[in-house]
Amino acid sequence: MANKIFRVNMSTLTTSIEDVPESWAGHGGRGLTSTIVAAEVEPTCHPLGPKNKLVIAPGLLSGTIAANSGRLSIGAKSPLTGTIKESNAGGTAAQILAKAGCKALIVEGLPEKDGWYSIALTPESITINEETELPGKGNFAVLETLADRLEGSPAILTIGQAGEMKMCSANVSIKDPDGNLRSSGRGGLGAVMGSKKIKFITIDPKDGKVEIAEPEKFKEANRVFAKALMDHPLTAGLGQYGTNVLVNVINEAGSLPTKNFTAGQFEGHEAISGETMHDIIVERGGKPRHNCHAGCVIQCSQIYNDAKGEKLTAGFEYESIWAMGADCCVDNLDQIAEADRIMDDIGIDTIETSVAFGVAMEAGVLEFGDGAGICRILQEEVTKGTGLGRIIGNGTGSVGRAYGVTRVPVVKNQAIPAYDPRSIKGMGITYATSTQGADHTMGYAVTANILGVGGNVDPMSKEGQIELSRNLQVATAAIDSTGMCLFIAFAALDDEKCLPALIDLLNARFGIALTGDDVVALGQSILKTERGFNLAAGFTAADDRLPDFFYTEPLPPHNVVFDFTDEEMATFWDF
Amino acid sequence: MDNQPTKPELILTLDPQDLPFYTTLLQSGVEIKGSEGETMALFLNRLPGFTLDYISDVVQTIFLNGTAVDDLTTPLRGKNPVLALSAAMPGLAGAIFRRNSFHAGLRTQPDKKVSKEIKNRPLTVTLKLFNSIALERGPGLLQMGVSITSRQFVDFLAKRDTLLEKIKQVSLANSIVNKKDLTALLADTKKIKLKISTTHG
Ligand code: SF4
């Protein structure tokens, strides 16, 4: 089935299915969403206005049997950061969209009249339908209702009340194979979907399949690739403890931002650690190991049950647990899980919202440690869109501005996640220079030798550290285009067969002959495209910096500050 | 290894399948005697199951007093060094802290003054075992017996009340006691030597 661009115009309520322009053909995932946003969205437009577009694209390998290839990229101009944005997540949508022959779905315009809509995509058609039953409902109600209403197991993308109210932290939520939710959380893309009055999107692939140019080569490359992933020791660790295994280690390093970034260690860390969480999950009959999409061999997700053994939440990640835990000083995993479930239901980013709560606590809106208070405010204020609810739902920066707090941990107005840049300066470089605001997934660990991304400068020098961060961001942009989960990076780092096998997969899928250099060039061009959009939107080198307090407030226990100057940081873009 | 006679010995008897749950206690740290100047590798090598291969191949992340360490021959110093051991960790931060990682250049190096002088005096190491290291090497340590504060143990049970139910027998200072009385019995005790034995049936 030939890939097509599916386009929806919400101003005219019309749709079209178009051929893929040649210049987009080699792109997928983040590379494609950023290319389309840069080509079709006016950089200075209002993110919630008619000129912004929501672009949804599976990765280059999505829909195939390639292990861990089911991540979906969603892009737009972000209402939170004002920059270009790509946010990717698991769930069933990437694979199903690829099988439906959709290279990208572009949603543009705004409807003139009030009312809500849904979009249904199949290989042959894309339709806009009026929706009256589900507006105002949370994401779980959407999934339940659609399970009764629709036949088969279509992919579902939905927004909760946060997206409907165009809150800047709103998610686009994606159904996973077991009816849980995965979130395209960062940057408020759910608000863009809400601005276009789309409550949900369904995708039915019918009997569509992804064509493989060289099936035997593809199978062999996948065998090598999957084996490298499964043999890696981190795979066992991630499967056992999930990403929350990081709590103890980051706390030990003094890098666990605590009490709105005023300390690097949290006294209650043991109560929220991955080790404790694992035991609780096992004791309560949950699942310590679970996948966010079929074909994932690492399975870092989990099902967390309450004390009665009923499912409370799924996909309980380190960054979310850190944010509600250490940053808000809540040392109760059950309260954190309850807040996680509510945020999934409202469809709001767990990192942005929890860091916003940390700032609200500093402002005195509620006490540090008040986990029950967080749940109450989420349900009574954010879900209902009260004044306080909207201040929190619009993110960390919004809370800081509303209450006059100066310790506001954001870059380009996006909350800084889980690793304090004062005590892990490499993260600080990535947070400051990323094209998308503070984001820990923008510069991941990718092999130095095979892609040649390690850098040639002494890594102990500032110049070398900036070069290394740049090269990690280049490699990450390329991986984000394949539909691969970033956790493949560990095997890519250690197993010399892993990354060549990934390139072989791409070559066999499309009948092409990419080399490692081509992959690096792809990553560089994606970063430059994104940076070009941001410059045209009015961003400058002065925006590539951390908030003042990181340079002036020493972080206990190591009492370190972030010490890169703006001039040093500006060299990031010298390539 | 730990010969402080003043600490009462607390022996818990468990079914073998319940022992792994207790290894999570080791995330808080246990106290083990060593001597100043001894290398980390030699110190660890004296503990059950910590072969040199295990230390160099599996223990991928080590913190000494909160600072990531690459070199296993780093000597232990000071009165109460804190040594934390973990398997390899995910993410960029995980890669940065990993031993001998290519990404180690992205660490922040705290400006700590370390005295060059090493006296060969005894010291007490607080050893923390995280994740799979606790699961794999914790049972051996707990069966050998470890010194911990009573508060750590009481807090652990308070947060994980189902674990109390798993205990089959409790012996404190050579007397069999009711497990429900443990918190009260330990109220005035600062440190205990905790030992876990397993039984079948
Ligand atoms: S490793 Fe985790 S995030 Fe990655 S695909 Fe698997 S379940 Fe999803």
XYZ file of C-alpha atoms in Angstrom, chain B:
201
model
C 32.895 -8.817 60.178
C 30.649 -6.777 62.401
C 31.680 -7.367 65.960
C 29.905 -4.767 68.024
C 28.648 -6.850 70.950
C 26.300 -4.164 72.233
C 23.870 -4.518 69.372
C 21.062 -6.978 70.047
C 20.647 -9.591 67.364
C 17.282 -9.713 65.662
C 16.690 -12.943 63.767
C 13.700 -13.192 61.458
C 12.637 -16.533 60.092
C 10.924 -16.415 56.721
C 9.805 -18.697 53.932
C 12.531 -18.601 51.268
C 10.216 -17.047 48.662
C 9.646 -14.052 50.974
C 13.327 -13.238 51.452
C 13.651 -11.103 48.268
C 11.075 -8.624 49.620
C 13.403 -7.919 52.534
C 16.323 -7.096 50.247
C 14.585 -3.762 49.565
C 15.636 -2.826 53.097
C 19.193 -2.594 51.802
C 18.357 0.560 49.790
C 18.564 2.424 53.133
C 22.078 1.196 53.823
C 23.630 -1.181 56.317
C 26.782 -0.663 58.325
C 29.818 -2.817 57.682
C 33.251 -2.527 59.241
C 36.249 -1.870 57.065
C 39.564 -0.173 57.361
C 40.691 3.153 56.007
C 42.772 2.934 52.877
C 41.246 -0.385 51.831
C 40.144 -0.261 48.189
C 36.458 -0.443 47.353
C 37.038 -3.666 45.444
C 38.785 -5.366 48.356
C 36.150 -4.206 50.805
C 33.333 -5.544 48.643
C 35.177 -8.733 47.817
C 34.945 -9.775 51.483
C 31.134 -9.773 51.317
C 29.170 -12.878 50.290
C 28.819 -13.253 46.526
C 30.856 -10.175 45.620
C 33.428 -11.885 43.462
C 35.814 -9.636 41.572
C 34.034 -10.564 38.322
C 30.672 -9.599 39.808
C 32.058 -6.302 41.084
C 33.655 -5.362 37.797
C 30.998 -6.694 35.389
C 27.662 -6.293 37.139
C 28.132 -3.409 39.552
C 28.073 -0.758 36.846
C 27.252 2.295 38.924
C 29.048 3.184 42.157
C 28.718 6.247 44.330
C 31.167 7.018 47.096
C 29.795 9.774 49.308
C 27.372 10.742 46.565
C 29.980 11.055 43.813
C 30.117 8.624 40.907
C 33.315 6.575 40.942
C 34.988 4.803 38.027
C 38.027 3.281 39.665
C 37.460 0.191 41.814
C 40.832 0.698 43.458
C 39.655 3.971 45.007
C 40.498 3.757 48.721
C 37.845 4.177 51.406
C 38.499 7.246 53.573
C 36.966 9.213 56.386
C 35.106 7.864 59.369
C 31.816 6.861 57.743
C 32.038 6.598 53.978
C 28.776 5.864 52.150
C 29.081 3.389 49.312
C 26.093 2.804 47.010
C 26.000 0.095 44.360
C 23.697 -0.219 41.388
C 23.450 -2.040 38.090
C 23.668 -0.007 34.839
C 20.976 2.654 34.734
C 18.812 3.910 31.860
C 18.711 7.338 30.297
C 21.358 9.945 29.697
C 21.765 10.451 33.445
C 22.226 6.708 33.875
C 24.894 6.700 31.183
C 26.631 9.716 32.719
C 26.956 8.019 36.107
C 27.947 4.642 34.748
C 31.522 3.516 35.503
C 34.019 4.455 32.821
C 31.216 5.722 30.636
C 31.948 7.708 27.518
C 29.454 10.222 28.872
C 31.248 10.694 32.199
C 32.491 14.069 30.933
C 28.954 15.364 31.388
C 29.091 14.868 35.176
C 29.421 17.776 37.562
C 32.508 17.232 39.676
C 31.832 18.563 43.171
C 34.748 20.524 44.532
C 35.634 18.285 47.469
C 38.876 18.451 49.349
C 40.155 14.938 49.987
C 42.911 14.571 52.499
C 45.893 12.711 51.064
C 46.792 11.208 54.368
C 45.385 7.737 54.933
C 45.549 6.253 58.393
C 45.051 2.557 58.687
C 42.288 2.881 61.247
C 38.953 1.043 61.327
C 35.962 2.689 59.713
C 32.285 1.957 59.308
C 31.002 1.889 55.758
C 27.326 2.516 55.094
C 26.651 0.187 52.196
C 23.542 0.742 50.087
C 22.464 -1.859 47.575
C 20.049 -0.809 44.859
C 17.926 -2.649 42.284
C 19.191 -5.984 40.955
C 22.350 -5.780 43.083
C 20.151 -5.870 46.208
C 18.093 -8.692 44.782
C 21.132 -10.754 43.810
C 23.492 -10.094 46.699
C 21.066 -8.993 49.402
C 19.981 -12.489 50.500
C 23.591 -13.452 51.253
C 24.179 -10.307 53.275
C 20.932 -10.626 55.204
C 21.610 -14.273 55.988
C 25.081 -13.319 57.184
C 23.633 -10.545 59.361
C 23.899 -6.778 58.935
C 23.986 -3.849 61.299
C 21.205 -1.308 60.790
C 19.428 1.292 62.861
C 16.238 0.135 64.550
C 14.476 3.117 63.072
C 15.279 2.028 59.524
C 13.859 -1.395 60.232
C 10.756 -0.133 62.031
C 10.056 2.445 59.304
C 10.467 -0.207 56.647
C 7.884 -2.453 58.298
C 5.567 0.473 59.010
C 5.439 1.364 55.303
C 5.223 -2.264 54.192
C 2.874 -3.831 56.731
C 2.288 -6.935 54.632
C 5.900 -7.885 55.234
C 5.265 -8.307 58.940
C 2.724 -10.984 58.101
C 5.368 -12.928 56.210
C 7.596 -13.338 59.264
C 7.279 -16.849 60.744
C 9.335 -16.342 63.874
C 11.188 -13.489 65.572
C 14.067 -13.836 67.962
C 15.422 -10.716 69.689
C 18.549 -11.012 71.828
C 18.098 -14.796 71.966
C 14.441 -14.700 73.074
C 11.464 -15.556 70.895
C 9.147 -12.544 70.774
C 5.757 -11.743 69.279
C 6.235 -9.976 65.932
C 3.440 -7.535 66.760
C 5.520 -6.262 69.677
C 8.599 -5.586 67.571
C 8.131 -1.838 67.182
C 7.663 -1.361 70.922
C 10.545 -3.673 71.784
C 12.920 -1.779 69.520
C 11.822 1.668 70.685
C 14.840 2.210 72.925
C 17.369 0.343 70.809
C 19.493 2.402 68.453
C 21.041 -0.288 66.329
C 20.426 -3.964 65.755
C 22.169 -6.779 64.021
C 19.539 -8.076 61.631
C 19.819 -11.629 60.439
C 17.337 -13.484 58.306
C 17.074 -17.208 58.216
C 14.819 -19.152 55.937
C 12.957 -22.325 56.589
C 10.833 -24.695 54.583
C 7.257 -25.629 55.433
